[in-house]
Amino acid sequence: MSRVYNFSAGPSMLPEAVLKRAASEMLDYNGSGQSVMEMSHRSKVFEEIINGCESLLREILNIPDNYKVLFLQGGASSQFAMIPMNLMKKHHKADFVITGQWAKKAYSEAQKYGECNVVASSADKTFSYIPKLDSSTFSKDADYFYICMNNTIYGTHYSELPDTGDIPLVADISSCILSEPVDVSKFGLLFAGAQKNMGPAGLTVVIVREDLIQGVDEKVPTMFDYAIHAKNDSMYNTPPCYAIYICKLVLEWIKNDIGGIDKMYALNQKKAKLLYDFLDQSKLFKGTVEPDSRSLMNVPFVTGDEDLDKKFIKESVEAGFVNLKGHRTVGGMRASIYNAMPIEGVEKLIEFMKKFEAENQ
Ligand SMILES: *Cc1c(COP(=O)(O)O)cnc(C)c1O
């Protein structure tokens, strides 16, 4: 068996220990005589899995008691609609910072439900930076303020959160959840699709302050109403059982194998620094993001020559590094180095880049 180093932006690598554990429990989970895929979501054995997953997530991210954790389906993209459906209640208004395609999609979807204001955008420079924000330009009566914390496609990340006062801050953390500590109490709502840092596609996690989802809204379709899912402990209907089980294994890996979120963060900083330091001194490769906006998870880079980029991607695949092709709007390359990418993967990629640089002077 030979496994590749997978630099995909998502779905992405999972820790090998998690895959092995899941394989060993595939036919008989914990003496139940069944796979997790086969068991009733109302069974005691599954109840322990979902409750265990929630309590580990609460522990690792230090989620305060007045926040609900919801395990939903529909991907991060369904949240682009669910958020306005549930939170645009008082003034039917929200503020957005446009830092890339995902923020733009959230903005377009929310426009179907109310007035949406763009307070800042980095579209002028292909989203290669996080714009400076001036809170005097924020709407005073917005129902929420929306950001995408880590921009998967462009490789940017907020180093400082906007100060929105009493207005709930809503953040898409699909590609940075569990990569760094986060002060949940600063947010009204956080959400993430699982397939970058938590587990397989099919699970979407929403962390929402309780007071924002008081009462079921008759006008919101049942399956899109946070209050319904909260009231039913994410069991209104069948949840994505197997994805929740893998997520629990990933959380156990972070807690027990890595040693918690601070250790995870330190490891991610170390991995990203190796790659950025290399890019900063390279005569061939160049990072595309302004240094103070750099993401720890997604690292786009170019040679400046499209043919050379193509050659690099082709040779990288042959060398066992897959999915390094950048997003079509940026071109070049992108290395996504999520939690499960081992440091050796980054070291070996840099070695390969050095070799390529020497051969293509
Ligand atoms: C991947 C991604 C999405 C889309 O996720 P889906 O689960 O495919 O809908 C949204 N936002 C960010 C930041 C992402 O990285």
Short mmCIF file of C-alpha atoms and ligand atoms in Angstrom, two decimals:
data_model
loop_
_atom_site.label_atom_id
_atom_site.label_comp_id
_atom_site.label_asym_id
_atom_site.label_seq_id
_atom_site.Cartn_x
_atom_site.Cartn_y
_atom_site.Cartn_z
CA MET A 1 0.00 0.00 0.00
CA SER A 2 1.28 3.45 -0.78
CA ARG A 3 -0.48 6.61 0.30
CA VAL A 4 0.10 9.95 -1.38
CA TYR A 5 0.52 13.36 0.24
CA ASN A 6 -2.82 14.93 -0.56
CA PHE A 7 -2.79 18.74 -0.64
CA SER A 8 -6.46 18.99 -1.64
CA ALA A 9 -8.49 21.98 -0.42
CA GLY A 10 -11.32 19.61 0.45
CA PRO A 11 -12.26 16.87 0.94
CA SER A 12 -8.79 16.49 2.34
CA MET A 13 -6.52 14.13 4.24
CA LEU A 14 -7.71 12.48 7.43
CA PRO A 15 -5.30 11.34 10.16
CA GLU A 16 -4.06 7.85 9.33
CA ALA A 17 -4.75 6.74 12.92
CA VAL A 18 -8.40 7.69 12.44
CA LEU A 19 -8.71 5.76 9.16
CA LYS A 20 -7.12 2.69 10.72
CA ARG A 21 -9.39 2.83 13.75
CA ALA A 22 -12.46 3.23 11.52
CA ALA A 23 -11.30 0.28 9.39
CA SER A 24 -10.87 -1.91 12.46
CA GLU A 25 -14.37 -1.00 13.67
CA MET A 26 -16.03 -1.25 10.26
CA LEU A 27 -17.79 -4.59 10.70
CA ASP A 28 -18.35 -4.56 14.44
CA TYR A 29 -18.43 -1.27 16.31
CA ASN A 30 -17.53 -1.72 19.95
CA GLY A 31 -19.09 -5.18 20.27
CA SER A 32 -22.44 -4.07 18.81
CA GLY A 33 -22.15 -6.56 15.93
CA GLN A 34 -22.87 -3.77 13.44
CA SER A 35 -21.13 -1.02 11.50
CA VAL A 36 -21.91 2.54 12.60
CA MET A 37 -23.37 2.94 9.10
CA GLU A 38 -25.99 0.30 9.85
CA MET A 39 -27.18 1.13 13.33
CA SER A 40 -30.29 3.05 14.32
CA HIS A 41 -29.61 6.70 15.06
CA ARG A 42 -32.00 6.28 18.01
CA SER A 43 -29.98 3.41 19.50
CA LYS A 44 -28.09 3.78 22.76
CA VAL A 45 -24.83 2.94 21.06
CA PHE A 46 -25.22 5.78 18.52
CA GLU A 47 -26.43 8.15 21.22
CA GLU A 48 -23.07 7.65 22.93
CA ILE A 49 -21.28 8.49 19.66
CA ILE A 50 -23.14 11.74 18.98
CA ASN A 51 -23.04 12.86 22.62
CA GLY A 52 -19.34 11.99 22.78
CA CYS A 53 -18.70 13.96 19.61
CA GLU A 54 -20.48 17.02 20.97
CA SER A 55 -18.77 16.95 24.35
CA LEU A 56 -15.32 16.55 22.77
CA LEU A 57 -16.00 19.49 20.44
CA ARG A 58 -17.20 21.58 23.40
CA GLU A 59 -14.10 20.66 25.36
CA ILE A 60 -11.56 21.23 22.55
CA LEU A 61 -13.06 24.55 21.39
CA ASN A 62 -14.05 25.61 24.91
CA ILE A 63 -17.64 26.30 23.80
CA PRO A 64 -19.63 28.17 26.47
CA ASP A 65 -22.82 26.56 27.85
CA ASN A 66 -25.09 29.19 26.28
CA TYR A 67 -24.17 27.96 22.79
CA LYS A 68 -25.88 25.11 20.96
CA VAL A 69 -23.91 22.69 18.81
CA LEU A 70 -25.87 21.40 15.81
CA PHE A 71 -24.89 18.50 13.56
CA LEU A 72 -26.58 19.18 10.23
CA GLN A 73 -26.35 18.21 6.57
CA GLY A 74 -26.37 20.26 3.36
CA GLY A 75 -22.75 21.42 3.50
CA ALA A 76 -21.43 24.83 4.45
CA SER A 77 -23.22 26.19 1.37
CA SER A 78 -26.68 25.50 2.82
CA GLN A 79 -25.73 27.76 5.73
CA PHE A 80 -25.50 30.66 3.30
CA ALA A 81 -29.32 30.49 3.19
CA MET A 82 -30.06 29.11 6.66
CA ILE A 83 -28.27 32.01 8.36
CA PRO A 84 -30.44 34.77 6.86
CA MET A 85 -33.57 32.60 7.18
CA ASN A 86 -32.95 32.29 10.91
CA LEU A 87 -31.12 35.47 11.86
CA MET A 88 -32.56 38.22 9.63
CA LYS A 89 -35.44 38.73 11.99
CA LYS A 90 -35.50 42.31 13.30
CA HIS A 91 -34.26 44.70 10.61
CA HIS A 92 -33.83 42.24 7.74
CA LYS A 93 -30.35 43.59 7.22
CA ALA A 94 -26.79 42.26 7.42
CA ASP A 95 -23.23 43.47 6.78
CA PHE A 96 -20.69 41.47 4.77
CA VAL A 97 -16.95 41.55 4.19
CA ILE A 98 -16.18 40.12 0.76
CA THR A 99 -12.86 38.29 0.91
CA GLY A 100 -13.45 35.69 -1.79
CA GLN A 101 -15.88 33.35 -3.46
CA TRP A 102 -17.34 31.82 -0.32
CA ALA A 103 -18.14 35.19 1.25
CA LYS A 104 -19.57 36.33 -2.08
CA LYS A 105 -21.84 33.31 -2.28
CA ALA A 106 -23.06 33.87 1.28
CA TYR A 107 -23.76 37.51 0.39
CA SER A 108 -25.68 36.65 -2.81
CA GLU A 109 -27.80 34.07 -1.02
CA ALA A 110 -28.61 36.42 1.87
CA GLN A 111 -29.80 39.07 -0.61
CA LYS A 112 -32.82 36.84 -1.21
CA TYR A 113 -33.90 37.49 2.39
CA GLY A 114 -33.01 41.09 3.15
CA GLU A 115 -30.79 44.11 2.71
CA CYS A 116 -27.12 43.20 2.46
CA ASN A 117 -24.33 45.74 2.71
CA VAL A 118 -20.75 45.20 1.65
CA VAL A 119 -18.63 47.05 4.22
CA ALA A 120 -15.31 46.06 2.61
CA SER A 121 -13.92 43.89 -0.16
CA SER A 122 -10.53 42.74 -1.38
CA ALA A 123 -11.75 42.00 -4.91
CA ASP A 124 -9.47 44.78 -6.28
CA LYS A 125 -6.37 42.60 -5.74
CA THR A 126 -7.82 39.13 -6.44
CA PHE A 127 -8.63 38.68 -2.74
CA SER A 128 -4.96 38.51 -1.79
CA TYR A 129 -5.45 40.32 1.51
CA ILE A 130 -7.92 40.89 4.34
CA PRO A 131 -9.22 44.47 4.10
CA LYS A 132 -8.76 46.84 7.05
CA LEU A 133 -12.13 47.41 8.68
CA ASP A 134 -13.48 50.63 10.11
CA SER A 135 -16.33 49.97 12.54
CA SER A 136 -17.82 53.44 11.92
CA THR A 137 -18.84 52.14 8.46
CA PHE A 138 -20.80 49.18 9.90
CA SER A 139 -24.64 49.31 9.87
CA LYS A 140 -25.95 50.18 13.33
CA ASP A 141 -29.09 48.08 12.86
CA ALA A 142 -27.79 44.95 11.11
CA ASP A 143 -29.14 41.63 12.35
CA TYR A 144 -25.64 40.19 11.97
CA PHE A 145 -22.19 40.87 10.57
CA TYR A 146 -20.75 38.19 8.28
CA ILE A 147 -17.17 37.13 7.60
CA CYS A 148 -15.41 34.13 6.11
CA MET A 149 -12.57 33.60 8.58
CA ASN A 150 -10.24 31.55 6.37
CA ASN A 151 -10.50 31.96 2.62
CA THR A 152 -9.78 28.51 1.28
CA ILE A 153 -9.37 29.53 -2.35
CA TYR A 154 -7.19 32.62 -1.86
CA GLY A 155 -5.30 31.55 1.25
CA THR A 156 -6.12 34.49 3.50
CA HIS A 157 -7.10 34.53 7.18
CA TYR A 158 -8.20 37.26 9.60
CA SER A 159 -5.51 38.13 12.13
CA GLU A 160 -7.96 40.36 14.00
CA LEU A 161 -11.74 40.07 14.38
CA PRO A 162 -14.00 43.01 13.49
CA ASP A 163 -15.40 44.84 16.51
CA THR A 164 -19.14 44.61 15.91
CA GLY A 165 -20.30 45.61 19.41
CA ASP A 166 -23.73 44.12 20.14
CA ILE A 167 -24.26 42.97 16.56
CA PRO A 168 -23.74 39.20 16.34
CA LEU A 169 -20.62 38.21 14.41
CA VAL A 170 -21.23 35.25 12.08
CA ALA A 171 -18.25 33.37 10.65
CA ASP A 172 -17.68 30.63 8.13
CA ILE A 173 -14.81 28.62 9.64
CA SER A 174 -15.05 25.64 7.27
CA SER A 175 -11.35 25.62 6.45
CA CYS A 176 -9.87 26.66 9.81
CA ILE A 177 -12.05 24.98 12.44
CA LEU A 178 -9.92 23.01 14.92
CA SER A 179 -6.69 24.44 13.45
CA GLU A 180 -6.37 27.16 16.09
CA PRO A 181 -8.03 28.20 19.35
CA VAL A 182 -11.11 30.38 18.83
CA ASP A 183 -12.93 32.54 21.38
CA VAL A 184 -16.46 31.32 20.68
CA SER A 185 -17.96 33.96 23.00
CA LYS A 186 -17.00 36.65 20.47
CA PHE A 187 -19.39 35.15 17.90
CA GLY A 188 -23.13 34.83 17.47
CA LEU A 189 -22.73 31.90 15.11
CA LEU A 190 -19.90 29.80 13.71
CA PHE A 191 -20.27 27.11 11.09
CA ALA A 192 -18.15 24.66 9.13
CA GLY A 193 -18.50 21.92 6.56
CA ALA A 194 -16.63 18.92 7.97
CA GLN A 195 -14.59 17.88 4.95
CA LYS A 196 -11.58 20.13 5.54
CA ASN A 197 -10.58 19.59 9.14
CA MET A 198 -13.22 17.49 10.89
CA GLY A 199 -14.12 14.42 8.89
CA PRO A 200 -15.86 13.34 5.71
CA ALA A 201 -18.23 15.47 3.64
CA GLY A 202 -21.86 15.25 4.66
CA LEU A 203 -21.64 16.79 8.12
CA THR A 204 -22.03 20.50 8.78
CA VAL A 205 -21.43 21.84 12.28
CA VAL A 206 -23.19 24.97 13.53
CA ILE A 207 -22.30 26.58 16.86
CA VAL A 208 -24.92 29.21 17.72
CA ARG A 209 -25.66 31.41 20.72
CA GLU A 210 -28.91 30.23 22.28
CA ASP A 211 -30.63 33.62 22.44
CA LEU A 212 -30.38 33.99 18.64
CA ILE A 213 -32.57 30.96 17.98
CA GLN A 214 -35.39 31.44 20.46
CA GLY A 215 -38.63 29.97 19.19
CA VAL A 216 -39.58 28.09 16.06
CA ASP A 217 -40.46 30.38 13.13
CA GLU A 218 -43.60 29.25 11.28
CA LYS A 219 -42.32 30.79 8.03
CA VAL A 220 -39.01 28.92 8.03
CA PRO A 221 -39.15 25.39 6.55
CA THR A 222 -38.79 22.86 9.36
CA MET A 223 -35.50 21.38 8.20
CA PHE A 224 -33.94 24.84 7.91
CA ASP A 225 -34.96 26.06 11.34
CA TYR A 226 -32.10 26.05 13.87
CA ALA A 227 -34.57 26.04 16.76
CA ILE A 228 -36.07 22.72 15.56
CA HIS A 229 -32.64 21.08 15.36
CA ALA A 230 -31.59 22.52 18.72
CA LYS A 231 -34.78 21.36 20.41
CA ASN A 232 -34.28 17.86 19.03
CA ASP A 233 -30.53 17.63 19.80
CA SER A 234 -29.75 17.30 16.05
CA MET A 235 -32.06 14.25 15.93
CA TYR A 236 -35.16 15.77 14.35
CA ASN A 237 -34.42 13.44 11.45
CA THR A 238 -31.58 11.02 10.70
CA PRO A 239 -28.29 12.88 11.20
CA PRO A 240 -25.18 12.06 9.11
CA CYS A 241 -24.32 9.22 11.49
CA TYR A 242 -21.11 7.88 9.98
CA ALA A 243 -19.63 11.36 9.42
CA ILE A 244 -20.38 12.21 13.07
CA TYR A 245 -18.59 9.02 14.16
CA ILE A 246 -15.48 9.88 12.09
CA CYS A 247 -15.60 13.43 13.45
CA LYS A 248 -15.56 11.98 16.97
CA LEU A 249 -12.46 9.95 16.09
CA VAL A 250 -10.78 13.07 14.68
CA LEU A 251 -11.58 14.97 17.89
CA GLU A 252 -10.14 12.11 19.97
CA TRP A 253 -7.00 12.28 17.79
CA ILE A 254 -6.64 16.02 18.44
CA LYS A 255 -7.18 15.56 22.16
CA ASN A 256 -5.14 12.42 22.79
CA ASP A 257 -2.58 12.04 19.99
CA ILE A 258 -1.84 15.73 19.37
CA GLY A 259 -2.50 16.97 22.91
CA GLY A 260 -5.27 19.52 22.39
CA ILE A 261 -6.01 22.62 20.35
CA ASP A 262 -2.97 24.66 21.50
CA LYS A 263 -0.62 21.88 20.40
CA MET A 264 -2.53 21.54 17.13
CA TYR A 265 -2.15 25.28 16.54
CA ALA A 266 1.58 25.22 17.31
CA LEU A 267 2.07 22.35 14.87
CA ASN A 268 0.10 24.18 12.18
CA GLN A 269 2.18 27.34 12.72
CA LYS A 270 5.36 25.31 12.41
CA LYS A 271 4.20 23.61 9.19
CA ALA A 272 3.05 26.87 7.57
CA LYS A 273 6.24 28.71 8.59
CA LEU A 274 8.39 26.09 6.87
CA LEU A 275 6.51 26.61 3.63
CA TYR A 276 6.25 30.43 3.79
CA ASP A 277 9.93 30.79 4.76
CA PHE A 278 10.84 28.69 1.75
CA LEU A 279 8.59 30.74 -0.55
CA ASP A 280 9.97 34.03 0.77
CA GLN A 281 13.55 33.15 -0.14
CA SER A 282 12.81 31.22 -3.36
CA LYS A 283 13.89 32.75 -6.65
CA LEU A 284 11.31 30.72 -8.57
CA PHE A 285 8.22 30.34 -6.37
CA LYS A 286 6.29 33.22 -4.88
CA GLY A 287 3.40 33.29 -2.38
CA THR A 288 0.39 35.26 -3.66
CA VAL A 289 -0.91 36.58 -0.31
CA GLU A 290 0.15 39.66 1.65
CA PRO A 291 2.21 38.47 4.64
CA ASP A 292 -0.14 39.79 7.38
CA SER A 293 -3.15 38.01 5.83
CA ARG A 294 -1.62 34.57 5.32
CA SER A 295 -3.59 31.44 6.11
CA LEU A 296 -2.05 28.55 8.04
CA MET A 297 -4.21 26.10 6.11
CA ASN A 298 -4.16 27.10 2.43
CA VAL A 299 -0.96 28.33 0.81
CA PRO A 300 -1.27 29.53 -2.82
CA PHE A 301 1.90 30.16 -4.82
CA VAL A 302 3.01 30.71 -8.41
CA THR A 303 6.18 30.67 -10.49
CA GLY A 304 4.97 33.58 -12.61
CA ASP A 305 5.14 31.41 -15.73
CA GLU A 306 2.03 29.39 -16.58
CA ASP A 307 3.92 26.73 -18.51
CA LEU A 308 6.30 26.23 -15.61
CA ASP A 309 3.33 25.99 -13.20
CA LYS A 310 1.87 23.24 -15.40
CA LYS A 311 5.19 21.40 -15.50
CA PHE A 312 5.49 21.65 -11.72
CA ILE A 313 2.00 20.26 -11.16
CA LYS A 314 2.61 17.38 -13.56
CA GLU A 315 5.93 16.43 -11.96
CA SER A 316 4.55 16.81 -8.43
CA VAL A 317 1.85 14.21 -9.13
CA GLU A 318 4.50 11.81 -10.42
CA ALA A 319 6.43 12.36 -7.18
CA GLY A 320 3.39 11.49 -5.00
CA PHE A 321 2.11 15.00 -4.17
CA VAL A 322 -1.47 15.32 -5.37
CA ASN A 323 -4.00 18.14 -5.75
CA LEU A 324 -1.50 20.99 -5.80
CA LYS A 325 -3.23 22.74 -8.69
CA GLY A 326 -4.47 26.19 -7.66
CA HIS A 327 -8.03 27.41 -8.03
CA ARG A 328 -8.80 28.52 -11.58
CA THR A 329 -9.30 32.16 -10.46
CA VAL A 330 -5.79 32.39 -8.96
CA GLY A 331 -3.91 29.97 -11.21
CA GLY A 332 -0.62 28.45 -10.14
CA MET A 333 -0.52 26.14 -7.16
CA ARG A 334 -2.13 25.82 -3.75
CA ALA A 335 -0.94 23.58 -0.95
CA SER A 336 -3.69 22.93 1.58
CA ILE A 337 -1.95 21.82 4.74
CA TYR A 338 -4.81 21.04 7.09
CA ASN A 339 -4.47 19.42 10.53
CA ALA A 340 -4.03 15.91 9.14
CA MET A 341 -1.12 16.81 6.81
CA PRO A 342 1.93 15.50 8.65
CA ILE A 343 4.95 17.81 8.94
CA GLU A 344 6.93 15.31 6.81
CA GLY A 345 4.49 16.01 3.98
CA VAL A 346 5.40 19.70 4.07
CA GLU A 347 9.12 18.98 4.43
CA LYS A 348 9.07 16.60 1.48
CA LEU A 349 7.10 19.08 -0.64
CA ILE A 350 9.73 21.76 0.06
CA GLU A 351 12.53 19.34 -0.87
CA PHE A 352 10.71 18.63 -4.11
CA MET A 353 10.25 22.35 -4.80
CA LYS A 354 13.96 22.98 -4.17
CA LYS A 355 14.85 20.28 -6.64
CA PHE A 356 12.42 21.66 -9.21
CA GLU A 357 13.84 25.14 -8.72
CA ALA A 358 17.39 23.92 -9.27
CA GLU A 359 16.37 22.07 -12.45
CA ASN A 360 14.42 24.99 -13.88
CA GLN A 361 16.69 28.00 -13.37
C1 LIG B 1 -15.38 24.34 1.26
C2 LIG B 1 -15.94 25.60 1.75
C3 LIG B 1 -17.32 25.92 1.63
C4 LIG B 1 -18.30 25.02 0.90
O1 LIG B 1 -18.53 23.86 1.59
P1 LIG B 1 -19.63 22.80 1.11
O2 LIG B 1 -19.69 21.90 2.30
O3 LIG B 1 -19.09 22.15 -0.11
O4 LIG B 1 -20.89 23.52 0.87
C5 LIG B 1 -17.77 27.09 2.19
N1 LIG B 1 -16.93 27.93 2.82
C6 LIG B 1 -15.61 27.66 2.94
C7 LIG B 1 -14.75 28.64 3.66
C8 LIG B 1 -15.08 26.50 2.42
O5 LIG B 1 -13.77 26.25 2.55
#
